[in-house]
PDB file of C-alpha atoms in Angstrom:
ATOM      1  CA  GLN A 279       1.183  26.242  -1.549  1.00 68.00           C
ATOM      2  CA  VAL A 280       2.093  22.710  -0.599  1.00 71.00           C
ATOM      3  CA  GLN A 281       3.349  20.443  -3.342  1.00 87.00           C
ATOM      4  CA  LEU A 282       2.804  16.761  -2.911  1.00 93.00           C
ATOM      5  CA  VAL A 283       4.452  13.878  -4.739  1.00 94.00           C
ATOM      6  CA  GLU A 284       3.314  10.304  -4.201  1.00 96.00           C
ATOM      7  CA  SER A 285       5.391   7.221  -4.839  1.00 97.00           C
ATOM      8  CA  GLY A 286       5.450   3.545  -3.974  1.00 97.00           C
ATOM      9  CA  GLY A 287       2.537   2.232  -5.966  1.00 97.00           C
ATOM     10  CA  GLY A 288       2.710  -0.846  -8.124  1.00 97.00           C
ATOM     11  CA  LEU A 289       1.437  -4.337  -8.755  1.00 98.00           C
ATOM     12  CA  VAL A 290       1.221  -6.716  -5.801  1.00 98.00           C
ATOM     13  CA  GLN A 291      -0.399 -10.073  -5.191  1.00 98.00           C
ATOM     14  CA  PRO A 292      -3.297 -10.465  -2.762  1.00 98.00           C
ATOM     15  CA  GLY A 293      -1.985 -10.658   0.763  1.00 98.00           C
ATOM     16  CA  GLY A 294       1.059  -8.619  -0.101  1.00 98.00           C
ATOM     17  CA  SER A 295       2.240  -5.251   1.157  1.00 98.00           C
ATOM     18  CA  LEU A 296       3.160  -1.859  -0.215  1.00 98.00           C
ATOM     19  CA  ARG A 297       4.282   1.365   1.364  1.00 98.00           C
ATOM     20  CA  LEU A 298       3.184   4.596  -0.237  1.00 98.00           C
ATOM     21  CA  SER A 299       5.106   7.803   0.356  1.00 97.00           C
ATOM     22  CA  CYS A 300       3.919  11.380   0.063  1.00 95.00           C
ATOM     23  CA  ALA A 301       6.715  13.941  -0.025  1.00 93.00           C
ATOM     24  CA  ALA A 302       5.556  17.455   0.787  1.00 88.00           C
ATOM     25  CA  SER A 303       7.413  20.578  -0.270  1.00 83.00           C
ATOM     26  CA  GLY A 304       6.740  24.222  -0.841  1.00 71.00           C
ATOM     27  CA  PHE A 305       6.860  27.461   1.041  1.00 50.00           C
ATOM     28  CA  PRO A 306       5.294  28.029   3.433  1.00 48.00           C
ATOM     29  CA  LEU A 307       5.095  24.408   4.436  1.00 54.00           C
ATOM     30  CA  ASP A 308       2.054  24.415   6.635  1.00 65.00           C
ATOM     31  CA  TYR A 309      -0.789  22.019   6.697  1.00 80.00           C
ATOM     32  CA  LYS A 310      -3.386  21.024   9.253  1.00 87.00           C
ATOM     33  CA  ALA A 311      -3.769  17.451   8.067  1.00 92.00           C
ATOM     34  CA  ILE A 312      -2.606  15.091   5.367  1.00 93.00           C
ATOM     35  CA  GLY A 313      -4.725  12.365   3.972  1.00 94.00           C
ATOM     36  CA  TRP A 314      -4.639   9.425   1.628  1.00 98.00           C
ATOM     37  CA  PHE A 315      -7.588   9.016  -0.701  1.00 98.00           C
ATOM     38  CA  ARG A 316      -8.263   6.515  -3.431  1.00 98.00           C
ATOM     39  CA  GLN A 317     -10.411   6.170  -6.509  1.00 98.00           C
ATOM     40  CA  ALA A 318     -11.167   2.876  -8.156  1.00 97.00           C
ATOM     41  CA  PRO A 319     -12.478   2.664 -11.727  1.00 93.00           C
ATOM     42  CA  GLY A 320     -16.131   3.568 -11.852  1.00 95.00           C
ATOM     43  CA  LYS A 321     -16.243   4.565  -8.202  1.00 97.00           C
ATOM     44  CA  GLU A 322     -16.159   7.796  -6.291  1.00 97.00           C
ATOM     45  CA  ARG A 323     -13.014   8.914  -4.563  1.00 97.00           C
ATOM     46  CA  GLU A 324     -12.953   7.938  -0.918  1.00 97.00           C
ATOM     47  CA  ALA A 325     -10.880   8.745   2.126  1.00 98.00           C
ATOM     48  CA  VAL A 326      -8.555   5.942   3.180  1.00 98.00           C
ATOM     49  CA  SER A 327      -6.512   7.339   6.039  1.00 98.00           C
ATOM     50  CA  CYS A 328      -5.690  10.791   7.351  1.00 97.00           C
ATOM     51  CA  ILE A 329      -3.551  12.302  10.071  1.00 94.00           C
ATOM     52  CA  ARG A 330      -3.819  15.646  11.839  1.00 93.00           C
ATOM     53  CA  THR A 331      -0.499  17.354  12.385  1.00 87.00           C
ATOM     54  CA  SER A 332      -1.244  19.049  15.707  1.00 87.00           C
ATOM     55  CA  ASP A 333      -1.837  15.878  17.689  1.00 90.00           C
ATOM     56  CA  SER A 334      -1.499  12.992  15.213  1.00 90.00           C
ATOM     57  CA  LEU A 335      -5.197  12.219  15.377  1.00 93.00           C
ATOM     58  CA  THR A 336      -5.836   9.600  12.733  1.00 96.00           C
ATOM     59  CA  TYR A 337      -8.732   8.406  10.634  1.00 97.00           C
ATOM     60  CA  TYR A 338      -9.062   5.058   8.898  1.00 98.00           C
ATOM     61  CA  ALA A 339     -11.808   3.881   6.629  1.00 98.00           C
ATOM     62  CA  ASP A 340     -13.521   0.788   7.996  1.00 98.00           C
ATOM     63  CA  SER A 341     -12.370  -1.203   4.981  1.00 97.00           C
ATOM     64  CA  VAL A 342      -8.685  -0.701   5.825  1.00 98.00           C
ATOM     65  CA  LYS A 343      -8.676  -0.726   9.636  1.00 98.00           C
ATOM     66  CA  GLY A 344      -6.162  -3.187  10.965  1.00 98.00           C
ATOM     67  CA  ARG A 345      -4.417  -3.460   7.596  1.00 98.00           C
ATOM     68  CA  PHE A 346      -3.208   0.059   6.776  1.00 98.00           C
ATOM     69  CA  THR A 347      -1.123   2.392   8.930  1.00 98.00           C
ATOM     70  CA  ILE A 348      -0.483   6.075   8.337  1.00 97.00           C
ATOM     71  CA  SER A 349       2.643   7.689   9.718  1.00 95.00           C
ATOM     72  CA  ARG A 350       4.780  10.752   9.166  1.00 91.00           C
ATOM     73  CA  ASP A 351       8.424  11.704   9.273  1.00 89.00           C
ATOM     74  CA  ASN A 352       8.587  15.395  10.061  1.00 83.00           C
ATOM     75  CA  ALA A 353      12.301  15.614   9.321  1.00 85.00           C
ATOM     76  CA  LYS A 354      11.680  14.372   5.789  1.00 88.00           C
ATOM     77  CA  ASN A 355       8.333  16.145   5.347  1.00 88.00           C
ATOM     78  CA  THR A 356       6.950  12.817   4.273  1.00 91.00           C
ATOM     79  CA  VAL A 357       3.802  10.901   5.122  1.00 94.00           C
ATOM     80  CA  TYR A 358       3.599   7.163   4.610  1.00 97.00           C
ATOM     81  CA  LEU A 359       0.796   4.687   4.146  1.00 98.00           C
ATOM     82  CA  GLN A 360       1.827   1.151   5.006  1.00 98.00           C
ATOM     83  CA  MET A 361      -0.596  -1.235   3.381  1.00 98.00           C
ATOM     84  CA  ASN A 362      -0.603  -4.865   4.477  1.00 98.00           C
ATOM     85  CA  SER A 363      -2.822  -7.826   3.638  1.00 98.00           C
ATOM     86  CA  LEU A 364      -3.810  -6.157   0.406  1.00 98.00           C
ATOM     87  CA  LYS A 365      -6.978  -7.264  -1.338  1.00 98.00           C
ATOM     88  CA  PRO A 366      -8.087  -6.915  -4.952  1.00 97.00           C
ATOM     89  CA  GLU A 367     -10.654  -4.364  -3.812  1.00 97.00           C
ATOM     90  CA  ASP A 368      -7.789  -2.109  -2.701  1.00 98.00           C
ATOM     91  CA  THR A 369      -6.931  -1.580  -6.365  1.00 98.00           C
ATOM     92  CA  ALA A 370      -7.196   2.129  -7.100  1.00 98.00           C
ATOM     93  CA  VAL A 371      -5.289   5.304  -7.767  1.00 98.00           C
ATOM     94  CA  TYR A 372      -4.114   6.592  -4.413  1.00 98.00           C
ATOM     95  CA  TYR A 373      -3.832  10.317  -3.858  1.00 98.00           C
ATOM     96  CA  CYS A 374      -2.144  12.282  -1.140  1.00 96.00           C
ATOM     97  CA  ALA A 375      -3.763  15.552  -0.140  1.00 95.00           C
ATOM     98  CA  ALA A 376      -3.070  18.352   2.312  1.00 92.00           C
ATOM     99  CA  ASN A 377      -5.512  20.399   4.338  1.00 92.00           C
ATOM    100  CA  THR A 378      -3.845  23.757   4.796  1.00 87.00           C
ATOM    101  CA  GLN A 379      -6.784  25.720   6.152  1.00 87.00           C
ATOM    102  CA  TYR A 380      -9.138  23.819   8.399  1.00 83.00           C
ATOM    103  CA  TYR A 381      -8.596  22.484  11.880  1.00 88.00           C
ATOM    104  CA  SER A 382     -11.077  19.651  11.756  1.00 86.00           C
ATOM    105  CA  ASP A 383     -12.110  16.607  13.703  1.00 88.00           C
ATOM    106  CA  TYR A 384     -13.581  15.116  10.551  1.00 90.00           C
ATOM    107  CA  LEU A 385     -10.412  14.258   8.715  1.00 92.00           C
ATOM    108  CA  PHE A 386     -12.203  12.292   5.999  1.00 93.00           C
ATOM    109  CA  LEU A 387     -13.948  15.343   4.497  1.00 93.00           C
ATOM    110  CA  GLN A 388     -12.388  15.736   1.065  1.00 94.00           C
ATOM    111  CA  TYR A 389     -13.487  19.344   0.574  1.00 92.00           C
ATOM    112  CA  GLU A 390     -11.195  20.389   3.405  1.00 92.00           C
ATOM    113  CA  TYR A 391      -8.158  19.279   1.401  1.00 94.00           C
ATOM    114  CA  ASP A 392      -6.903  21.931  -0.983  1.00 90.00           C
ATOM    115  CA  ASP A 393      -3.619  20.555  -2.300  1.00 91.00           C
ATOM    116  CA  TRP A 394      -3.503  17.223  -4.110  1.00 95.00           C
ATOM    117  CA  GLY A 395      -0.792  15.048  -5.548  1.00 95.00           C
ATOM    118  CA  GLN A 396      -0.908  13.438  -8.978  1.00 96.00           C
ATOM    119  CA  GLY A 397      -1.726   9.979  -7.659  1.00 97.00           C
ATOM    120  CA  THR A 398      -0.033   6.594  -7.750  1.00 97.00           C
ATOM    121  CA  GLN A 399      -1.579   3.392  -9.063  1.00 98.00           C
ATOM    122  CA  VAL A 400      -1.957   0.412  -6.754  1.00 98.00           C
ATOM    123  CA  THR A 401      -3.026  -2.846  -8.372  1.00 98.00           C
ATOM    124  CA  VAL A 402      -3.697  -5.958  -6.314  1.00 98.00           C
ATOM    125  CA  SER A 403      -3.962  -8.987  -8.535  1.00 97.00           C
ATOM    126  CA  SER A 404      -2.682 -12.508  -8.877  1.00 96.00           C
TER     127      SER A 404
END
C-alpha cells in the first residue's frame, strides 16, 4: 500500500504561487499514476492534475492549464504541483492520490485512485 503525505499548502494572495509536495512511501512502492485533486467547500472533489508514471502523460483541468505544473522526482518519491497565478477560486483542500492498479488514458477518473493522502489546505485571499 502506498502512503501519501501532502505538504506545502497555506494562505497566499491572489496572483501568488505555492508548490505542493506529495511524498510517497510504502512497500511495494508501485503506482500507475499520481494525481492532485481538490475539494472546495460545498463542491464536489475534482481532478486538478495527474501524471502517469510509465510515460509522464499528464492531465490538467481546464481551469488550471497554463498556471499549474505537475512534476515528479523519482529519487525522492515525490510529486509536486507548482501553482502560479493563484485565484480565489483555487481555494480548496488539495489531495494527492495514487492509482496502483489501472493503466489508464483517463487520468482524471477518481475511482481509479485507491490511495489518498490526508489533504492540505490552500487558501487564496487578500
